[in-house]
GROMACS .gro file of C-alpha atoms in nm:
model
  355
    1MET     CA    1   6.784  11.633  10.243
    2ALA     CA    2   6.953  11.742  10.565
    3ALA     CA    3   6.644  11.618  10.752
    4ALA     CA    4   6.661  11.287  10.562
    5LEU     CA    5   7.024  11.247  10.667
    6ARG     CA    6   6.932  11.309  11.031
    7LEU     CA    7   6.672  11.035  10.999
    8ALA     CA    8   6.925  10.799  10.841
    9ARG     CA    9   7.157  10.843  11.139
   10LYS     CA   10   6.885  10.706  11.367
   11GLY     CA   11   6.962  10.365  11.218
   12LEU     CA   12   7.337  10.398  11.271
   13TYR     CA   13   7.353  10.109  11.522
   14THR     CA   14   7.078   9.882  11.391
   15THR     CA   15   7.062   9.857  11.011
   16ASP     CA   16   7.365   9.636  10.960
   17PRO     CA   17   7.436   9.481  10.710
   18ASN     CA   18   7.212   9.720  10.516
   19PRO     CA   19   7.302  10.084  10.455
   20ARG     CA   20   7.164  10.365  10.671
   21VAL     CA   21   6.895  10.549  10.474
   22GLY     CA   22   6.652  10.828  10.554
   23CYS     CA   23   6.359  10.966  10.354
   24VAL     CA   24   6.137  11.275  10.365
   25LEU     CA   25   5.818  11.321  10.159
   26ALA     CA   26   5.698  11.673  10.083
   27HIS     CA   27   5.428  11.861   9.895
   28ASP     CA   28   5.604  12.187   9.807
   29GLU     CA   29   5.732  12.316  10.144
   30ARG     CA   30   5.512  12.094  10.361
   31VAL     CA   31   5.656  11.771  10.492
   32ILE     CA   32   5.397  11.494  10.485
   33GLY     CA   33   5.603  11.191  10.587
   34ASN     CA   34   5.933  11.085  10.747
   35GLY     CA   35   6.100  10.748  10.756
   36TRP     CA   36   6.428  10.567  10.800
   37HIS     CA   37   6.550  10.213  10.765
   38ARG     CA   38   6.559  10.065  11.114
   39ARG     CA   39   6.670   9.706  11.067
   40ALA     CA   40   6.760   9.459  10.792
   41GLY     CA   41   6.446   9.282  10.678
   42GLY     CA   42   6.228   9.573  10.790
   43ALA     CA   43   6.074   9.849  10.583
   44HIS     CA   44   6.314  10.058  10.380
   45ALA     CA   45   6.318  10.433  10.440
   46GLU     CA   46   6.089  10.513  10.145
   47ILE     CA   47   5.824  10.265  10.257
   48ALA     CA   48   5.845  10.387  10.617
   49ALA     CA   49   5.799  10.748  10.500
   50MET     CA   50   5.496  10.658  10.288
   51ARG     CA   51   5.340  10.474  10.582
   52ASP     CA   52   5.403  10.783  10.797
   53ALA     CA   53   5.244  11.023  10.546
   54ASP     CA   54   4.951  11.226  10.676
   55SER     CA   55   4.806  11.277  10.326
   56SER     CA   56   4.826  11.124   9.979
   57VAL     CA   57   5.180  11.088   9.849
   58ALA     CA   58   5.066  11.119   9.486
   59GLY     CA   59   5.244  11.413   9.325
   60SER     CA   60   5.488  11.451   9.616
   61THR     CA   61   5.865  11.500   9.611
   62VAL     CA   62   6.078  11.229   9.771
   63TYR     CA   63   6.408  11.322   9.935
   64VAL     CA   64   6.607  11.005   9.998
   65THR     CA   65   6.970  10.965  10.105
   66LEU     CA   66   7.039  10.657   9.889
   67GLU     CA   67   6.908  10.556   9.549
   68PRO     CA   68   6.582  10.358   9.577
   69CYS     CA   69   6.645   9.990   9.517
   70SER     CA   70   6.524   9.827   9.196
   71ILE     CA   71   6.579   9.465   9.300
   72HIS     CA   72   6.394   9.228   9.531
   73GLY     CA   73   6.626   9.155   9.824
   74ARG     CA   74   6.504   9.104  10.180
   75THR     CA   75   6.213   9.333  10.083
   76PRO     CA   76   6.043   9.429   9.753
   77PRO     CA   77   6.195   9.707   9.537
   78CYS     CA   78   6.129  10.060   9.662
   79ALA     CA   79   6.148  10.215   9.315
   80LYS     CA   80   5.844  10.014   9.210
   81ALA     CA   81   5.654  10.117   9.526
   82LEU     CA   82   5.725  10.484   9.457
   83ILE     CA   83   5.598  10.450   9.101
   84GLU     CA   84   5.282  10.277   9.218
   85ALA     CA   85   5.229  10.557   9.472
   86ARG     CA   86   5.251  10.806   9.182
   87VAL     CA   87   5.516  11.033   9.331
   88ALA     CA   88   5.619  11.314   9.098
   89ARG     CA   89   5.985  11.368   9.180
   90VAL     CA   90   6.267  11.183   9.355
   91ILE     CA   91   6.578  11.362   9.476
   92VAL     CA   92   6.862  11.124   9.562
   93ALA     CA   93   7.174  11.207   9.763
   94ALA     CA   94   7.401  10.914   9.670
   95GLN     CA   95   7.386  10.644   9.407
   96ASP     CA   96   7.363  10.289   9.540
   97PRO     CA   97   7.711  10.128   9.515
   98ASN     CA   98   7.555   9.781   9.497
   99PRO     CA   99   7.639   9.658   9.144
  100ALA     CA  100   7.295   9.498   9.129
  101VAL     CA  101   7.140   9.847   9.155
  102ASN     CA  102   7.402  10.115   9.079
  103GLY     CA  103   7.182  10.353   8.882
  104GLY     CA  104   6.915  10.095   8.802
  105GLY     CA  105   6.672  10.237   9.056
  106MET     CA  106   6.694  10.587   8.910
  107LYS     CA  107   6.658  10.453   8.556
  108TYR     CA  108   6.352  10.253   8.657
  109LEU     CA  109   6.193  10.567   8.800
  110ARG     CA  110   6.280  10.781   8.497
  111ASP     CA  111   6.148  10.520   8.257
  112ALA     CA  112   5.815  10.539   8.445
  113GLY     CA  113   5.801  10.916   8.402
  114VAL     CA  114   5.922  11.018   8.748
  115THR     CA  115   6.158  11.318   8.758
  116VAL     CA  116   6.486  11.214   8.921
  117GLU     CA  117   6.775  11.429   9.042
  118SER     CA  118   7.085  11.310   9.225
  119GLY     CA  119   7.395  11.434   9.402
  120LEU     CA  120   7.242  11.661   9.667
  121MET     CA  121   7.456  11.623   9.984
  122ALA     CA  122   7.611  11.312   9.831
  123GLU     CA  123   7.932  11.332  10.035
  124GLU     CA  124   7.742  11.331  10.365
  125ALA     CA  125   7.532  11.034  10.254
  126GLU     CA  126   7.835  10.838  10.135
  127THR     CA  127   8.023  10.906  10.460
  128LEU     CA  128   7.732  10.757  10.652
  129ASN     CA  129   7.773  10.431  10.460
  130VAL     CA  130   8.148  10.402  10.403
  131GLY     CA  131   8.148  10.036  10.504
  132PHE     CA  132   7.863   9.932  10.279
  133SER     CA  133   8.024  10.122   9.991
  134SER     CA  134   8.365   9.965  10.056
  135ARG     CA  135   8.218   9.615  10.061
  136MET     CA  136   8.029   9.673   9.738
  137LYS     CA  137   8.314   9.843   9.551
  138SER     CA  138   8.630   9.673   9.680
  139GLY     CA  139   8.500   9.345   9.818
  140ARG     CA  140   8.626   9.413  10.170
  141PRO     CA  141   8.495   9.603  10.473
  142TRP     CA  142   8.597   9.953  10.574
  143ILE     CA  143   8.875   9.908  10.831
  144ARG     CA  144   8.901  10.156  11.116
  145VAL     CA  145   9.187  10.131  11.368
  146LYS     CA  146   9.126  10.274  11.716
  147THR     CA  147   9.403  10.343  11.963
  148ALA     CA  148   9.467  10.548  12.277
  149ILE     CA  149   9.805  10.710  12.332
  150SER     CA  150   9.989  10.931  12.579
  151LEU     CA  151  10.166  11.256  12.495
  152ASP     CA  152  10.484  11.056  12.444
  153GLY     CA  153  10.310  10.823  12.202
  154ARG     CA  154  10.278  10.515  12.423
  155THR     CA  155   9.982  10.279  12.431
  156ALA     CA  156  10.091  10.114  12.756
  157LEU     CA  157  10.356  10.119  13.027
  158ARG     CA  158  10.674   9.918  12.987
  159THR     CA  159  10.504   9.650  13.202
  160GLY     CA  160  10.215   9.626  12.956
  161GLU     CA  161   9.960   9.797  13.183
  162SER     CA  162   9.729  10.016  12.974
  163GLN     CA  163   9.404  10.078  13.165
  164TRP     CA  164   9.320  10.356  13.150
  165ILE     CA  165   9.513  10.600  12.931
  166SER     CA  166   9.215  10.799  12.806
  167GLY     CA  167   8.933  10.954  13.009
  168GLU     CA  168   8.568  10.860  13.050
  169ALA     CA  169   8.446  11.080  12.764
  170SER     CA  170   8.688  10.913  12.522
  171ARG     CA  171   8.592  10.565  12.639
  172ALA     CA  172   8.222  10.646  12.591
  173ASP     CA  173   8.301  10.771  12.241
  174VAL     CA  174   8.476  10.444  12.162
  175GLN     CA  175   8.157  10.259  12.254
  176ARG     CA  176   7.962  10.464  12.000
  177TRP     CA  177   8.213  10.381  11.728
  178ARG     CA  178   8.193  10.015  11.828
  179ALA     CA  179   7.815  10.025  11.809
  180ARG     CA  180   7.817  10.142  11.447
  181SER     CA  181   8.066   9.870  11.347
  182SER     CA  182   7.979   9.532  11.203
  183ALA     CA  183   8.276   9.367  11.372
  184ILE     CA  184   8.534   9.439  11.641
  185LEU     CA  185   8.872   9.283  11.565
  186THR     CA  186   9.158   9.218  11.804
  187GLY     CA  187   9.461   8.992  11.833
  188ILE     CA  188   9.537   8.701  12.060
  189GLY     CA  189   9.795   8.913  12.247
  190THR     CA  190   9.525   9.157  12.360
  191VAL     CA  191   9.292   8.871  12.458
  192LEU     CA  192   9.558   8.704  12.674
  193ALA     CA  193   9.683   9.028  12.829
  194ASP     CA  194   9.356   9.213  12.894
  195ASN     CA  195   9.075   8.955  12.864
  196PRO     CA  196   8.842   9.215  12.703
  197SER     CA  197   8.473   9.172  12.629
  198MET     CA  198   8.482   9.381  12.308
  199ASN     CA  199   8.108   9.444  12.303
  200ALA     CA  200   7.929   9.774  12.237
  201ARG     CA  201   7.786   9.941  12.547
  202VAL     CA  202   7.551  10.224  12.450
  203ASP     CA  203   7.220  10.343  12.594
  204GLN     CA  204   7.008  10.266  12.288
  205PRO     CA  205   6.919   9.968  12.068
  206VAL     CA  206   7.221   9.816  11.897
  207VAL     CA  207   7.301   9.513  11.684
  208GLN     CA  208   7.604   9.378  11.869
  209PRO     CA  209   7.905   9.355  11.636
  210LEU     CA  210   8.071   9.027  11.554
  211ARG     CA  211   8.386   8.988  11.766
  212VAL     CA  212   8.687   8.862  11.573
  213VAL     CA  213   9.014   8.732  11.717
  214VAL     CA  214   9.322   8.691  11.500
  215ASP     CA  215   9.483   8.387  11.662
  216ARG     CA  216   9.711   8.185  11.435
  217GLN     CA  217   9.781   7.908  11.687
  218TRP     CA  218   9.428   7.884  11.833
  219ARG     CA  219   9.532   7.993  12.184
  220THR     CA  220   9.209   8.177  12.273
  221PRO     CA  221   9.082   8.049  12.611
  222PRO     CA  222   8.728   7.908  12.575
  223ASP     CA  223   8.633   8.076  12.904
  224SER     CA  224   8.767   8.419  12.802
  225ARG     CA  225   8.520   8.708  12.811
  226ILE     CA  226   8.532   8.753  12.436
  227VAL     CA  227   8.413   8.394  12.385
  228ALA     CA  228   8.185   8.353  12.685
  229GLY     CA  229   8.009   8.688  12.648
  230GLN     CA  230   7.689   8.755  12.453
  231GLY     CA  231   7.709   8.780  12.076
  232ASP     CA  232   7.882   8.598  11.794
  233VAL     CA  233   8.255   8.529  11.802
  234LEU     CA  234   8.486   8.434  11.515
  235ILE     CA  235   8.841   8.312  11.571
  236ALA     CA  236   9.067   8.327  11.266
  237GLY     CA  237   9.367   8.096  11.278
  238ASP     CA  238   9.609   7.897  11.067
  239ARG     CA  239   9.422   7.621  10.887
  240SER     CA  240   9.735   7.399  10.894
  241ILE     CA  241   9.724   7.388  11.276
  242SER     CA  242   9.469   7.171  11.456
  243VAL     CA  243   9.207   7.351  11.660
  244PRO     CA  244   9.196   7.238  12.026
  245ALA     CA  245   8.888   7.036  12.117
  246ALA     CA  246   8.799   7.278  12.395
  247LEU     CA  247   8.778   7.561  12.143
  248THR     CA  248   8.578   7.367  11.884
  249SER     CA  249   8.326   7.275  12.152
  250SER     CA  250   8.286   7.639  12.259
  251LYS     CA  251   8.036   7.872  12.097
  252ALA     CA  252   8.311   8.043  11.894
  253GLU     CA  253   8.329   7.978  11.522
  254CYS     CA  254   8.680   7.881  11.415
  255LEU     CA  255   8.782   7.996  11.068
  256GLY     CA  256   9.092   7.834  10.925
  257LEU     CA  257   9.279   8.057  10.683
  258PRO     CA  258   9.609   8.030  10.495
  259ALA     CA  259   9.916   8.167  10.670
  260LYS     CA  260  10.130   8.442  10.523
  261ASP     CA  261  10.482   8.506  10.652
  262GLY     CA  262  10.402   8.312  10.968
  263ARG     CA  263  10.080   8.506  11.036
  264VAL     CA  264   9.714   8.476  10.946
  265ASN     CA  265   9.651   8.608  10.597
  266LEU     CA  266   9.472   8.931  10.684
  267ARG     CA  267   9.352   9.005  10.334
  268ALA     CA  268   9.190   8.661  10.318
  269LEU     CA  269   9.027   8.731  10.655
  270PHE     CA  270   8.870   9.057  10.537
  271ASN     CA  271   8.751   8.894  10.217
  272ALA     CA  272   8.581   8.629  10.430
  273LEU     CA  273   8.423   8.899  10.648
  274ALA     CA  274   8.290   9.077  10.340
  275GLU     CA  275   8.128   8.752  10.228
  276ARG     CA  276   7.950   8.754  10.566
  277GLU     CA  277   7.816   9.104  10.488
  278VAL     CA  278   8.046   9.280  10.733
  279ASN     CA  279   8.059   9.650  10.643
  280GLU     CA  280   8.275   9.824  10.904
  281VAL     CA  281   8.550   9.666  11.113
  282GLN     CA  282   8.688   9.845  11.418
  283VAL     CA  283   9.034   9.721  11.509
  284GLU     CA  284   9.136   9.742  11.875
  285ALA     CA  285   9.462   9.555  11.887
  286GLY     CA  286   9.831   9.568  11.973
  287SER     CA  287  10.104   9.736  11.778
  288ARG     CA  288  10.212   9.430  11.581
  289LEU     CA  289   9.869   9.354  11.436
  290CYS     CA  290   9.801   9.723  11.369
  291GLY     CA  291  10.141   9.756  11.206
  292SER     CA  292  10.073   9.455  10.985
  293LEU     CA  293   9.742   9.603  10.876
  294TYR     CA  294   9.910   9.933  10.791
  295ASN     CA  295  10.197   9.768  10.604
  296GLU     CA  296   9.949   9.570  10.394
  297ARG     CA  297   9.749   9.886  10.324
  298LEU     CA  298   9.446   9.748  10.500
  299VAL     CA  299   9.371  10.060  10.704
  300ASP     CA  300   9.110  10.308  10.582
  301GLU     CA  301   9.075  10.529  10.888
  302ILE     CA  302   9.240  10.578  11.226
  303LEU     CA  303   9.093  10.705  11.552
  304ILE     CA  304   9.359  10.823  11.795
  305TYR     CA  305   9.259  10.929  12.146
  306GLN     CA  306   9.545  11.127  12.301
  307ALA     CA  307   9.545  11.188  12.674
  308PRO     CA  308   9.758  11.459  12.842
  309VAL     CA  309   9.974  11.207  13.031
  310LEU     CA  310  10.327  11.070  13.001
  311LEU     CA  311  10.393  10.695  13.027
  312GLY     CA  312  10.771  10.695  13.009
  313ASP     CA  313  11.024  10.491  12.815
  314GLY     CA  314  10.985  10.131  12.714
  315GLY     CA  315  10.616  10.115  12.634
  316PRO     CA  316  10.486  10.026  12.285
  317GLY     CA  317  10.354  10.268  12.028
  318PRO     CA  318  10.033  10.218  11.829
  319PHE     CA  319  10.194  10.073  11.515
  320ALA     CA  320  10.496   9.842  11.488
  321LEU     CA  321  10.624   9.939  11.145
  322GLY     CA  322  10.988   9.848  11.186
  323PRO     CA  323  11.279  10.093  11.171
  324LEU     CA  324  11.267  10.349  10.890
  325GLU     CA  325  11.584  10.431  10.702
  326SER     CA  326  11.488  10.776  10.583
  327MET     CA  327  11.246  11.057  10.659
  328ALA     CA  328  11.115  10.999  10.308
  329ASP     CA  329  10.979  10.666  10.437
  330ARG     CA  330  10.769  10.817  10.714
  331ALA     CA  331  10.395  10.746  10.715
  332HIS     CA  332  10.166  11.031  10.612
  333PHE     CA  333   9.806  11.095  10.716
  334LYS     CA  334   9.530  11.334  10.621
  335VAL     CA  335   9.362  11.494  10.922
  336LEU     CA  336   8.986  11.454  10.883
  337GLU     CA  337   8.882  11.584  11.224
  338VAL     CA  338   9.018  11.691  11.563
  339SER     CA  339   8.781  11.692  11.861
  340HIS     CA  340   8.800  11.759  12.235
  341LEU     CA  341   8.659  11.482  12.453
  342GLY     CA  342   8.687  11.585  12.814
  343ASN     CA  343   9.057  11.643  12.869
  344ASP     CA  344   9.158  11.431  12.569
  345LEU     CA  345   9.196  11.497  12.199
  346ARG     CA  346   9.054  11.267  11.933
  347TYR     CA  347   9.218  11.264  11.593
  348ARG     CA  348   9.037  11.108  11.300
  349LEU     CA  349   9.293  11.037  11.030
  350GLN     CA  350   9.313  10.880  10.687
  351PRO     CA  351   9.635  10.716  10.567
  352GLU     CA  352   9.795  10.862  10.257
  353PHE     CA  353   9.968  10.559  10.113
  354ARG     CA  354  10.243  10.637   9.867
  355SER     CA  355  10.383  10.413   9.599
   0.00000   0.00000   0.00000
């Protein structure tokens, strides 16, 4: 199963909106076939492994990181293909969170006489597909906030200058996290201040993420890098405000949403992204937008890159939460991982929201 998970990770940047899945076929201790899902619409991991097999798969054991599908989606059901191939045993890491499957694939196999076991390395398999699981279970994408800070907790100088706080190793790591995301989300303030491209720059095949701008008043310049660059762009604004003609005639898609407290309704935005099969959203935005996401409990994970520098007084922090009246009100996080990247530290955190 560990080998199947390594295969699944090969599709980390290309399978979207499908989950990342790997599969190994074996006769006793001998591996006869390997496969992984490379791209939506292409062969699923089980089919790829059977095509790779160097001998008959009849009587073999199948190690697969996600439950074989039992429905006809972009491709025919894998559970049926495994039955027709007369495999003897299927070992599944994680159950498919898709309500249309959700145990149905394993039942289909068992009903056909195939031995099925599940739960082996389930946590690792589920972590690989947190966005797909979130979309299937909660109806919204997995939301990951990325930020870079100094030792004194600033994301920019008092003047607003912010390039570059972190080092080259951290910036390369950010690109890898972008590449695995379905969408990169930022605010109009970042677009106007930095004119970023917000694309994923990695040295391997990648499905470029959708770039999303939260822009209530439709102020995004049509010639900005985020609009003019390659890839799809979505601008989310207030539907009660008219979209400028220059923006409607650009290649950007303009999505009008209801306003909430004078801002774009973020929950409505993420629901709309889920309907577009967006699994993981990486947020790279200013403190106000990040603070709004946190206050509305729309943050699942945080990546903080901390550089050993001081930026001095007056610069913003990563989250504008407003003044707290008591230490009991402070925000709490679970530390998932701490890594060294060059001279920087990367913290991967999970909010612990309290009622």
